[in-house]
Structures are given as C-alpha cells and as structure tokens.
Amino acid sequence: MSERPYLILTLRRTGGTSLMSFLARVSSFPPLQHEPLNADRVWGPLTKAFRKTGDAAALEAALAQRLERRPNIKHCFEFLPYRITLALIEACAARDYAIFLLTRRDEASRLRSLVVAQATGAWGTQQAAEIYPRILAGEKSLAAVDLETVRKRAAADAAALGMVLRFLRHRRIAHDWLLFEEIYARDGGIEARACEIATRIGLAVAADDPRLEAFAERAGQGSADILPFLPNAEALGALVEELSLT
C-alpha cells in the first residue's frame, strides 16, 4: 500500500495537536499550519471570502489549487461554516486522502478543558507552563464563565459533529473514527496504537522509532488544577455534566 496524505477532522481539546504532530513527523507529504482555514491562518482568506460571498464554486476552486501539493491537514470544524468543512472533506476524498475523525468520549472533560483554555488563554503546553503557575500562586485571577455561552457552545459542537458524520456516511466517504480515550490510554500500548494509525496512511513505523517519543510522552496540561480558580466552578461542573452524553 502506498503512502497517502491525511486529513484529521476534529473538535478542539481532543488531542488532535499531538496526533497531527506525530503523523507529520513520519509523513513525507508537506506540512501545513494546523487548522489552516481558521480566519487568522494560512488559508484564512478562503474562509473570509466564503463568509462574504457564499460562493461555493470559488471555494472549491481555491481548495483545489491549495491541495495540489497534497498537504497534511488538521481541521477543527465546529466554528467554521459547515459548507467549508464539507467542501474540504470532498476535495480530500477525491485526492485519496486518509480521513480521520477524532472525538472524545468524555464530553464533560472536553468542555472543561475548552473553558479553561478560553478563560486562561493557555491553549498549549508551553502557554500553560507560563500561565498556570501564576494562577496557582494567586497572582492572576480568572473571571466567571458565562454558562449560557458554554451551553450554546456544546450544542453547536454536537450539531457540527452530527453534520460531519452524516456527510461522511451519506457520501460513503471512507474514514477512521478515533477516540481520544482509546489512543491516549495509559496502559502501555500507546506506541503500538500510534504505529497502527501510521499504517492507515501507508507507513510502517517501528516500535522503537524515536519519532514516537513525543506522542508516547504526551502529558496533560493540568487544566483540572485550574478549574477551582474559576469563580463559578461548581456551577460550571454541574452544567458540563448535564450536557455530557457519557
């Protein structure tokens, strides 16, 4: 089986950055800025143009041009126009991309992690290492979370996921559905799972390959330690448990 580029479809706070970073290390296809269609990213002009004009044909043509080199892509779909996501999926499928859908079984944990990232501005490990100690030391205070915004975010994310699933199934687009909890389980098998995922893009990665280290050593950012510092942490906890289907 020959190597293929890949598209990771995901929601924020599902471990997509770690998965993308590992696959980018082993893949020979061109790297691309994570979430390139976000308005402030490298393909952001496509999104801005589509929001302004709604011109699907122009969007498809622009995507076709940018996919000529078949770059690897990580795409968070929950806050972009759904037509952009559908056009991206279809364009990648037509170019024989391996398509991964990455979600998180524990929706309550995902929402808590998302809220903490938004409240603190710490979206990555490096930012957390700089910001969290100040919060824990009482040097930086956090504002109360708008619970209605969290409720709306959860509903919008669920609707976006349903849309993607429906599109993949109705168009009969082959894909692999990955779960955060299964990939990153601390059971000693994380390297084997990473190697198995690599086979789905046509690569054989040895169990002792040094490129596995960053993936295997993935550690949480410590978001749970920050939750109590939100003024309405108890109400937030009750809400995300209510919204979670697990």
Coordinates of C-alpha atoms in Angstrom, one line a residue:
M1 CA 0.0 0.0 0.0
S2 CA 1.4 3.4 -1.0
E3 CA 1.6 6.3 1.4
R4 CA -1.3 8.8 1.5
P5 CA -1.7 12.3 2.8
Y6 CA -4.2 12.7 5.7
L7 CA -7.0 14.9 6.9
I8 CA -7.8 15.0 10.6
L9 CA -11.3 16.2 11.4
T10 CA -11.8 17.1 15.0
L11 CA -13.1 19.3 17.7
R12 CA -10.9 21.4 20.0
R13 CA -9.4 19.7 23.1
T14 CA -9.4 16.2 21.7
G15 CA -5.7 15.5 21.4
G16 CA -5.6 16.4 17.7
T17 CA -2.4 18.5 18.0
S18 CA -0.4 15.6 19.4
L19 CA -1.8 13.2 16.8
M20 CA -1.1 15.7 14.0
S21 CA 2.5 16.3 15.3
F22 CA 3.3 12.6 15.3
L23 CA 1.9 11.9 11.9
A24 CA 3.6 15.0 10.5
R25 CA 7.0 13.6 11.7
V26 CA 6.6 10.3 9.8
S27 CA 4.7 11.5 6.7
S28 CA 6.6 12.6 3.6
F29 CA 3.7 14.8 2.4
P30 CA 4.1 18.6 3.0
P31 CA 3.3 20.0 6.4
L32 CA 0.8 22.8 6.9
Q33 CA -0.2 25.1 9.7
H34 CA -2.7 23.5 12.0
E35 CA -6.3 24.4 11.3
P36 CA -5.3 26.3 8.1
L37 CA -8.9 27.5 7.3
N38 CA -9.2 29.5 10.6
A39 CA -9.6 33.2 9.7
D40 CA -6.2 34.1 11.1
R41 CA -4.3 31.1 9.5
V42 CA -2.6 30.5 6.2
W43 CA -5.8 29.6 4.3
G44 CA -7.9 32.1 6.2
P45 CA -8.6 34.2 3.1
L46 CA -10.7 31.4 1.7
T47 CA -12.9 31.4 4.8
K48 CA -13.2 35.2 4.8
A49 CA -14.1 35.2 1.1
F50 CA -16.8 32.5 1.5
R51 CA -18.3 34.2 4.5
K52 CA -18.6 37.4 2.5
T53 CA -19.8 35.9 -0.8
G54 CA -21.2 32.4 -0.1
D55 CA -19.6 31.4 -3.5
A56 CA -19.2 27.6 -3.2
A57 CA -17.7 27.3 -6.7
A58 CA -15.0 29.8 -5.9
L59 CA -14.3 28.0 -2.6
E60 CA -14.0 24.6 -4.3
A61 CA -11.6 26.1 -6.9
A62 CA -9.5 27.7 -4.3
L63 CA -9.3 24.5 -2.3
A64 CA -8.3 22.5 -5.4
Q65 CA -5.4 24.9 -6.0
R66 CA -4.2 24.6 -2.4
L67 CA -4.5 20.8 -2.4
E68 CA -2.3 20.3 -5.5
R69 CA 0.7 19.6 -3.3
R70 CA -1.5 17.3 -1.1
P71 CA -0.5 18.7 2.3
N72 CA -1.5 17.0 5.5
I73 CA -4.3 18.9 7.3
K74 CA -5.8 19.1 10.8
H75 CA -9.2 20.8 10.7
C76 CA -11.3 21.8 13.7
F77 CA -14.8 22.0 12.2
E78 CA -17.1 23.3 15.0
F79 CA -16.8 27.0 14.5
L80 CA -16.4 27.3 10.7
P81 CA -19.2 27.4 8.1
Y82 CA -20.3 23.9 7.5
R83 CA -20.0 24.3 3.8
I84 CA -16.3 24.9 4.1
T85 CA -15.8 21.6 6.1
L86 CA -17.9 19.7 3.6
A87 CA -16.0 21.1 0.6
L88 CA -12.7 20.2 2.3
I89 CA -13.8 16.7 3.0
E90 CA -15.0 16.1 -0.5
A91 CA -11.9 17.6 -2.0
C92 CA -9.6 15.5 0.1
A93 CA -11.6 12.3 -0.5
A94 CA -11.3 12.9 -4.3
R95 CA -7.5 13.1 -3.9
D96 CA -7.2 9.8 -1.9
Y97 CA -6.6 11.3 1.5
A98 CA -6.8 9.1 4.6
I99 CA -9.5 10.7 6.6
F100 CA -9.6 10.5 10.4
L101 CA -12.4 11.7 12.6
L102 CA -11.1 12.3 16.1
T103 CA -13.5 12.8 19.0
R104 CA -13.5 12.5 22.8
R105 CA -15.9 10.1 24.6
D106 CA -15.8 12.2 27.8
E107 CA -17.6 15.3 26.6
A108 CA -17.7 16.9 30.0
S109 CA -13.8 16.7 30.2
R110 CA -13.5 18.2 26.8
L111 CA -15.8 21.1 27.6
R112 CA -14.0 21.7 30.9
S113 CA -10.7 21.8 29.1
L114 CA -12.1 24.1 26.5
V115 CA -13.5 26.5 29.1
V116 CA -10.2 26.6 30.9
A117 CA -8.2 27.3 27.7
Q118 CA -10.6 30.1 26.9
A119 CA -10.5 31.6 30.4
T120 CA -6.8 31.5 30.8
G121 CA -5.5 31.9 27.2
A122 CA -3.4 28.8 27.6
W123 CA -4.1 26.6 24.5
G124 CA -0.9 24.6 24.5
T125 CA 1.6 23.1 26.9
Q126 CA 4.1 25.9 26.7
Q127 CA 1.4 28.6 27.4
A128 CA 0.1 26.5 30.3
A129 CA 3.6 26.3 31.8
E130 CA 3.8 30.1 31.7
I131 CA 0.3 31.0 32.8
Y132 CA -0.9 28.2 35.2
P133 CA 1.8 28.8 37.9
R134 CA 0.6 32.5 38.2
I135 CA -2.9 31.4 38.7
L136 CA -2.0 28.7 41.3
A137 CA 0.1 31.3 43.1
G138 CA -2.8 33.8 43.2
E139 CA -1.0 36.3 41.0
K140 CA -3.6 36.0 38.2
S141 CA -7.3 35.9 38.8
L142 CA -9.9 34.5 36.4
A143 CA -13.4 35.9 35.5
A144 CA -16.5 33.9 36.0
V145 CA -17.5 31.8 33.0
D146 CA -20.7 32.7 31.0
L147 CA -22.6 29.5 31.5
E148 CA -25.1 30.2 28.7
T149 CA -22.2 30.6 26.3
V150 CA -20.9 27.1 27.4
R151 CA -24.4 25.7 26.8
K152 CA -24.6 27.2 23.3
R153 CA -21.0 26.0 22.5
A154 CA -21.9 22.4 23.5
A155 CA -25.0 22.5 21.3
A156 CA -23.1 23.9 18.3
D157 CA -20.3 21.4 18.7
A158 CA -22.8 18.5 18.8
A159 CA -24.6 19.8 15.7
A160 CA -21.3 20.2 13.8
L161 CA -20.2 16.7 14.7
G162 CA -23.6 15.3 13.6
M163 CA -23.3 17.2 10.3
V164 CA -19.8 15.8 9.6
L165 CA -20.9 12.2 10.5
R166 CA -24.0 12.5 8.3
F167 CA -22.0 13.8 5.4
L168 CA -19.3 11.1 5.6
R169 CA -22.0 8.4 5.8
H170 CA -24.3 9.7 3.1
R171 CA -21.4 10.3 0.7
R172 CA -19.9 6.9 1.6
I173 CA -16.6 8.5 2.3
A174 CA -14.2 6.1 3.9
H175 CA -12.8 7.3 7.3
D176 CA -11.4 6.0 10.6
W177 CA -13.2 7.2 13.7
L178 CA -10.6 7.6 16.5
L179 CA -11.3 8.2 20.2
F180 CA -9.1 10.3 22.5
E181 CA -9.5 7.9 25.4
E182 CA -8.5 4.9 23.3
I183 CA -5.5 6.5 21.7
Y184 CA -4.0 8.1 24.8
A185 CA -4.9 5.4 27.4
R186 CA -2.1 4.9 29.9
D187 CA -1.9 1.2 29.5
G188 CA 1.5 0.7 28.0
G189 CA 0.1 0.4 24.5
I190 CA 0.2 4.0 23.2
E191 CA 3.2 3.4 20.9
A192 CA 1.6 0.3 19.3
R193 CA -1.6 2.4 18.7
A194 CA 0.5 5.2 17.1
C195 CA 2.2 2.7 14.8
E196 CA -1.2 1.2 13.9
I197 CA -2.6 4.6 13.0
A198 CA 0.5 5.2 10.8
T199 CA -0.3 2.0 8.8
R200 CA -3.6 3.7 7.8
I201 CA -1.6 6.3 5.9
G202 CA 0.5 3.6 4.3
L203 CA 3.5 3.7 6.6
A204 CA 5.4 1.1 8.7
V205 CA 6.7 2.7 11.9
A206 CA 8.9 0.5 14.1
A207 CA 8.0 0.3 17.8
D208 CA 11.4 1.8 18.7
D209 CA 11.2 4.7 16.3
P210 CA 12.3 7.8 18.2
R211 CA 9.6 9.8 16.5
L212 CA 7.1 8.0 18.7
E213 CA 8.6 9.7 21.9
A214 CA 6.6 12.9 21.8
F215 CA 3.4 11.1 21.2
A216 CA 4.0 8.5 23.9
E217 CA 5.1 11.1 26.4
R218 CA 2.0 13.2 25.9
A219 CA 1.0 14.7 29.2
G220 CA -2.0 16.7 30.2
Q221 CA -1.7 20.4 30.8
G222 CA -3.1 20.3 34.3
S223 CA -6.4 22.0 33.4
A224 CA -8.2 20.2 36.3
D225 CA -6.0 22.1 38.7
I226 CA -7.1 25.4 37.4
L227 CA -10.9 24.7 37.5
P228 CA -11.3 25.6 41.2
F229 CA -9.9 29.1 40.5
L230 CA -13.0 29.9 38.3
P231 CA -15.4 31.9 40.5
N232 CA -18.4 29.7 39.4
A233 CA -16.5 26.4 39.1
E234 CA -19.2 24.4 40.9
A235 CA -22.0 25.7 38.6
L236 CA -19.8 25.0 35.6
G237 CA -19.1 21.5 36.7
A238 CA -22.8 20.8 37.1
L239 CA -23.6 22.2 33.7
V240 CA -21.0 20.2 31.7
E241 CA -22.1 17.0 33.4
E242 CA -25.7 17.8 32.4
L243 CA -24.6 18.4 28.8
S244 CA -22.4 15.3 28.6
L245 CA -24.0 12.2 27.0
T246 CA -21.5 9.8 28.6

